[in-house]
Short mmCIF file of C-alpha atoms in Angstrom, two decimals:
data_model
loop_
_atom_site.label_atom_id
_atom_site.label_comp_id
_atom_site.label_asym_id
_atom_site.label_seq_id
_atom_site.Cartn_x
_atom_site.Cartn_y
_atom_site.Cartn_z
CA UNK A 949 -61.05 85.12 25.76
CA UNK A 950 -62.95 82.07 26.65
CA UNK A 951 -65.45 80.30 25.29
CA UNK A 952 -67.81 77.13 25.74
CA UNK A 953 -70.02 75.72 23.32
CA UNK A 954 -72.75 73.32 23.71
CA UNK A 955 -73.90 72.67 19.70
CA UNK A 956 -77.05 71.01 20.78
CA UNK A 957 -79.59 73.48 21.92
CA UNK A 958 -82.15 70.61 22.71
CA UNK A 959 -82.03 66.58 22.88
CA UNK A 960 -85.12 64.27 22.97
CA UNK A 961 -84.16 60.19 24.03
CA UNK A 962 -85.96 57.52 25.08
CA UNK A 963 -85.85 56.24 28.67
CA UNK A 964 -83.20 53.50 28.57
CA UNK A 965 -81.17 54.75 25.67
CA UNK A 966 -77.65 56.54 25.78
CA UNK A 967 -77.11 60.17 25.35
CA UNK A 968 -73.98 62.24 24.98
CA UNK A 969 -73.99 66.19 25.35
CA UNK A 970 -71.06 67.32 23.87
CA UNK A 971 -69.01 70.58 25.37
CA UNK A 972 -66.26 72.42 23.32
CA UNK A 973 -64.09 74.75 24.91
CA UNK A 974 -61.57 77.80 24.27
CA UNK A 975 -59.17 79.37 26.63
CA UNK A 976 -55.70 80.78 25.97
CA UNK A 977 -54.56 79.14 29.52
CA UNK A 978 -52.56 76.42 30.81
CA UNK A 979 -54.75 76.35 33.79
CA UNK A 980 -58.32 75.88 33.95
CA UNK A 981 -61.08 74.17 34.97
CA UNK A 982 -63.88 72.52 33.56
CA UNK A 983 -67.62 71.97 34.71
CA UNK A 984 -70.86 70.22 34.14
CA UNK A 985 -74.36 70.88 36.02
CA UNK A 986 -77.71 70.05 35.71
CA UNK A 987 -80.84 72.84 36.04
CA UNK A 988 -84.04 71.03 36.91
CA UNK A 989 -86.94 72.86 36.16
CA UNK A 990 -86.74 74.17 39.82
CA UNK A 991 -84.05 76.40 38.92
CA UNK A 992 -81.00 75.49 41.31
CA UNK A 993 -77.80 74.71 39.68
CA UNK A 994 -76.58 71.32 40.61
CA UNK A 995 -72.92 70.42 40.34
CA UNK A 996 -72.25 67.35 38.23
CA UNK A 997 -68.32 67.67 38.07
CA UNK A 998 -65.35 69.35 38.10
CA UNK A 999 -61.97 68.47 36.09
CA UNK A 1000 -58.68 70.44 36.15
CA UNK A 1001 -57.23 70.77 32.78
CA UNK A 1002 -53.73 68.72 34.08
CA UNK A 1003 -56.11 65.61 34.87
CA UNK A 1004 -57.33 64.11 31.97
CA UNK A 1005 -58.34 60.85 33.22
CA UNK A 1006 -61.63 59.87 32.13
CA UNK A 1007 -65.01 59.76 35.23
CA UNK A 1008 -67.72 57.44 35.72
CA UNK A 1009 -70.41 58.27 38.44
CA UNK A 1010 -73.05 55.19 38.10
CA UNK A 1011 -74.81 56.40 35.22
CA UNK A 1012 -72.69 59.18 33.95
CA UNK A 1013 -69.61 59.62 32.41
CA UNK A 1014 -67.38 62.18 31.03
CA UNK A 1015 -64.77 61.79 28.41
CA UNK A 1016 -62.17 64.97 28.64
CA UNK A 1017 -59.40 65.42 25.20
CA UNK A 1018 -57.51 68.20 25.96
CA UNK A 1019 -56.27 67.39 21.90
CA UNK A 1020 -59.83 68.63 20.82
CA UNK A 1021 -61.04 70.52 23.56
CA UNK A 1022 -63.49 69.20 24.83
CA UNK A 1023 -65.32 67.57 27.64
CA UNK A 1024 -68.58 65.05 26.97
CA UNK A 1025 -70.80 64.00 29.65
CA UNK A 1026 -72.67 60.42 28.63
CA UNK A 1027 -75.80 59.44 30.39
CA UNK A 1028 -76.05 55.40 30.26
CA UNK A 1029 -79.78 54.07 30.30
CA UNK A 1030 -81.50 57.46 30.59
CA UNK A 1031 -84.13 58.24 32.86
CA UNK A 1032 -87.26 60.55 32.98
CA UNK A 1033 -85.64 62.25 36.56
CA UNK A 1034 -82.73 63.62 33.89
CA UNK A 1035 -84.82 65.76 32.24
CA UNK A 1036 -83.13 69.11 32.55
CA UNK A 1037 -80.85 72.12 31.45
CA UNK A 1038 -77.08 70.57 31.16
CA UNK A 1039 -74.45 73.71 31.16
CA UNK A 1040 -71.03 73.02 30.58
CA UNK A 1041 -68.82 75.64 32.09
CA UNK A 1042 -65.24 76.60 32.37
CA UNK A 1043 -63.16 78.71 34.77
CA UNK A 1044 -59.84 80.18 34.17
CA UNK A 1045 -58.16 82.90 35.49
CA UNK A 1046 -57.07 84.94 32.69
CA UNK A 1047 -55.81 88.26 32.99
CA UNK A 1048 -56.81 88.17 36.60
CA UNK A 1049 -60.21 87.87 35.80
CA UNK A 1050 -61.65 86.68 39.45
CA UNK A 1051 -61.87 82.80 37.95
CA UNK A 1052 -64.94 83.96 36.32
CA UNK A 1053 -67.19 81.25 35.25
CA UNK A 1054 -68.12 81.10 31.16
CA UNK A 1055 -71.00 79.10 30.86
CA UNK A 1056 -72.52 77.32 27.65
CA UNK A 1057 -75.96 77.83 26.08
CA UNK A 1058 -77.21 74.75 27.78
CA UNK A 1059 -78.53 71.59 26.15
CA UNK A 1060 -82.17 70.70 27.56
CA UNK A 1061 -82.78 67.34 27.37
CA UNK A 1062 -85.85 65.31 27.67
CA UNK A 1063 -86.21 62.17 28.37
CA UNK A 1064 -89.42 60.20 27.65
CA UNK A 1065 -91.31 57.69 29.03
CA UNK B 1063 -69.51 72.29 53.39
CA UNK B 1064 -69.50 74.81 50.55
CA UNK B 1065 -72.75 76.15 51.36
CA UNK B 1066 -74.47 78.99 49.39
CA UNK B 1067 -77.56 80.60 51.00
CA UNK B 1068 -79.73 82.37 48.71
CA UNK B 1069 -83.01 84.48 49.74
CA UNK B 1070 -85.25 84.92 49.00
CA UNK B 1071 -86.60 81.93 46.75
CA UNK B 1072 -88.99 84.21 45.10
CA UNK B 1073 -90.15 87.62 45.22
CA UNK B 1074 -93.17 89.32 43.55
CA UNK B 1075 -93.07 93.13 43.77
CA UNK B 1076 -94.89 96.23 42.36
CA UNK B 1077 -92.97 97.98 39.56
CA UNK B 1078 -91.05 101.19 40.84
CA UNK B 1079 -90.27 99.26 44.00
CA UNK B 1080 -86.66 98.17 44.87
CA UNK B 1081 -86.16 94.84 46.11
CA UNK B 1082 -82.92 93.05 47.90
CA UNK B 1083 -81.74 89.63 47.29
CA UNK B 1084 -78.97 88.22 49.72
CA UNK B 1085 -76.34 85.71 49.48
CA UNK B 1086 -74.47 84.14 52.16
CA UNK B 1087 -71.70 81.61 52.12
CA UNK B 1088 -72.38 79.62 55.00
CA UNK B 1089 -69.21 77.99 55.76
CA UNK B 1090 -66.55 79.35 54.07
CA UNK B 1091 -65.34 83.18 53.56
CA UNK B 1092 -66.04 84.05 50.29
CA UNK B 1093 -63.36 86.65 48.67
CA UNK B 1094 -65.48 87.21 45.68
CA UNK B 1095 -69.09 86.63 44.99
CA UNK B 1096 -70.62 86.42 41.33
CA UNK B 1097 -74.36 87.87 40.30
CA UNK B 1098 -75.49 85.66 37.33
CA UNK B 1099 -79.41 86.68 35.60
CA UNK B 1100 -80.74 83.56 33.54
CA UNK B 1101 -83.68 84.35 31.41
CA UNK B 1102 -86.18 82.05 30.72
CA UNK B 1103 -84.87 79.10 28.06
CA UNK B 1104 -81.12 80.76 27.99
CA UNK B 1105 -78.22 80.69 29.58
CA UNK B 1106 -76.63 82.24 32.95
CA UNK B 1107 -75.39 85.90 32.08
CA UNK B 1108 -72.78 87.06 34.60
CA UNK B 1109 -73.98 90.92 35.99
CA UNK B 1110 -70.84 92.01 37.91
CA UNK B 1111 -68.15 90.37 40.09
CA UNK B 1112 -67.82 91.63 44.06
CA UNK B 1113 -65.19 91.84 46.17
CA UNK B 1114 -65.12 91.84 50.11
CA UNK B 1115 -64.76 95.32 50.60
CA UNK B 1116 -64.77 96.95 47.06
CA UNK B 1117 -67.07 98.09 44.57
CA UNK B 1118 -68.57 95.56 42.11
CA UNK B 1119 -67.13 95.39 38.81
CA UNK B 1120 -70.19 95.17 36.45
CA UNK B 1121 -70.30 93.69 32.46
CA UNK B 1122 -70.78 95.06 29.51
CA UNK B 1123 -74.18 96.57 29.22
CA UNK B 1124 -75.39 95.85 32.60
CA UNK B 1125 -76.59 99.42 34.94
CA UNK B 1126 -74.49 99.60 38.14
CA UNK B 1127 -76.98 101.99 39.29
CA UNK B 1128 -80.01 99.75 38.44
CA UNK B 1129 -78.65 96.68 40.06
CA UNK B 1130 -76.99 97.52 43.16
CA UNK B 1131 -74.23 95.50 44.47
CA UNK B 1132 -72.71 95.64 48.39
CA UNK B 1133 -70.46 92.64 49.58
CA UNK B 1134 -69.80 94.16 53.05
CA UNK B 1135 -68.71 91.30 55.10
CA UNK B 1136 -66.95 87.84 53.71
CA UNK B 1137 -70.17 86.14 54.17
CA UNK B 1138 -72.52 88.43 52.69
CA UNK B 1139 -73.32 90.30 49.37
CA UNK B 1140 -76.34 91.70 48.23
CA UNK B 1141 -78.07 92.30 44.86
CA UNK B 1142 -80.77 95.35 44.88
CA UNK B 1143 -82.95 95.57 42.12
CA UNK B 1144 -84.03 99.46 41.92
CA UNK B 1145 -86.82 100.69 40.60
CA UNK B 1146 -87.62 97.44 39.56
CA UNK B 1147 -89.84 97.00 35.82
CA UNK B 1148 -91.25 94.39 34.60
CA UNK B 1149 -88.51 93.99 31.95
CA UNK B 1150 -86.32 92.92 34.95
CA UNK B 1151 -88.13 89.51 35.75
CA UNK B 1152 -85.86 87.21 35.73
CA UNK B 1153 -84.45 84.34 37.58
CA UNK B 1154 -81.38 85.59 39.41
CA UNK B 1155 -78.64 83.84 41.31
CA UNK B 1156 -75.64 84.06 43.02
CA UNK B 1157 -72.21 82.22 43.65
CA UNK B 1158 -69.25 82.41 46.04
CA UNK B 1159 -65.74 81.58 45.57
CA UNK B 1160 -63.79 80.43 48.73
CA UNK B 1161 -60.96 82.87 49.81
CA UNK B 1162 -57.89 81.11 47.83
CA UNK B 1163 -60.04 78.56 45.46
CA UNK B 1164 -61.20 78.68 42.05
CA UNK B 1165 -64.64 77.20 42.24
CA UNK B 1166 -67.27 78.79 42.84
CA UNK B 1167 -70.47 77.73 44.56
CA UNK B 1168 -73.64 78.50 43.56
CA UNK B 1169 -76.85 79.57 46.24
CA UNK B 1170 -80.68 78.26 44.98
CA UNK B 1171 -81.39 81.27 43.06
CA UNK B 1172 -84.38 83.85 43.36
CA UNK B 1173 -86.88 84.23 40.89
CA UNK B 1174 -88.06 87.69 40.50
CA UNK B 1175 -91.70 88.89 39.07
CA UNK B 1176 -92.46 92.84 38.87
CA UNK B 1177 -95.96 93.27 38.35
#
């Protein structure tokens, strides 16, 4: 079975201060992959990132980063110098394709974060 | 490329009506599509998986006869909400997987009011 768990339902910051959504996975495979995207209040699901569990080289993208340990299973995504425009729904998700199951993808809870002025 | 068409945007219907909502992969052949219902302040549920040319394959507690699922081409499937209740507002969307990939791509999602 898999699983993803986002512990923090919601997150209030600052505008200019750090924040780290954290993203713990299960999965019985050797393959999978991992995701991150962002829900504005408009509703469309934006993709962040995708990593393949062989690659666990660290990302930056400007203000974001993501920090993937396959040894704990999980996959953070850190926002440097937050702004008001990344106030949203963060899902972290996770595809594998266990027991032929189409590559279905297991989402998380979400974290909603808000980020004030 | 990797486009997911969704439509429409937003639908407001009488109950007991049946409304369609479409989803196209634009420019790619999509093997399987995936029907995902989000209430408000939660997460994406998955409905049922489709397959070009085979029935849906529905989850746990969701009607197959309520929501209606047809994927008759590799570009196109289609959701039908039947006999549609208020209960089934929700905010539904759709995503594709490319013939021979494992991501999936996700169209804008329809938000859907029964009055």
């Amino acid at each position: 079975a898999q699983k993803v768990t986002q512990a923090q339902t919601e997150i209030s910051v600052v505008e200019k201060e750090d924040v780290t959504l954290d993203c713990v996975y299960e999965t019985r495979d050797t393959t999978y992959y991992l995701f991150w995207y962002k829900q504005p209040p408009s509703g469309e699901l934006v993709f962040l990132i995708r990593r393949n569990s062989f690659d666990e080289q660290n990302e930056i993208s400007g203000r974001y980063s993501w920090n993937f340990q396959k040894s704990t299973s999980s996959f953070n995504f850190t926002i440097t110098a937050s702004q008001v425009v990344d106030s949203a729904v963060y899902f972290c998700a996770l595809i594998s394709n266990s027991g032929g199951s189409n590559y279905k993808l297991t989402f998380g809870k979400g974290t909603l974060l808000t980020v004030n002025p | 490329g990797a486009v997911v068409s969704q439509h429409p945007s937003w639908v407001i219907c009488k109950s007991g009506t049946s409304v369609k909502i479409e989803c196209r992969s634009l420019d790619f052949q999509a093997t399987t599509m995936f029907w995902y219902r989000q209430f408000p302040k939660q997460s994406l549920m998955l409905m049922a998986t489709s397959n070009e040319g085979s029935k849906a394959t529905y989850e746990q507690g969701v009607e197959k006869d309520k929501f209606l699922i047809n994927h008759a081409s590799l570009t196109l499937s289609t959701l039908t909400v039947t006999s549609a209740h208020p209960e089934d507002s929700s905010f539904y969307i759709c995503s594709a997987r490319r013939t021979g990939g494992a991501e999936a791509f996700f169209g804008q999602g329809t938000r859907l009011t029964v009055v």
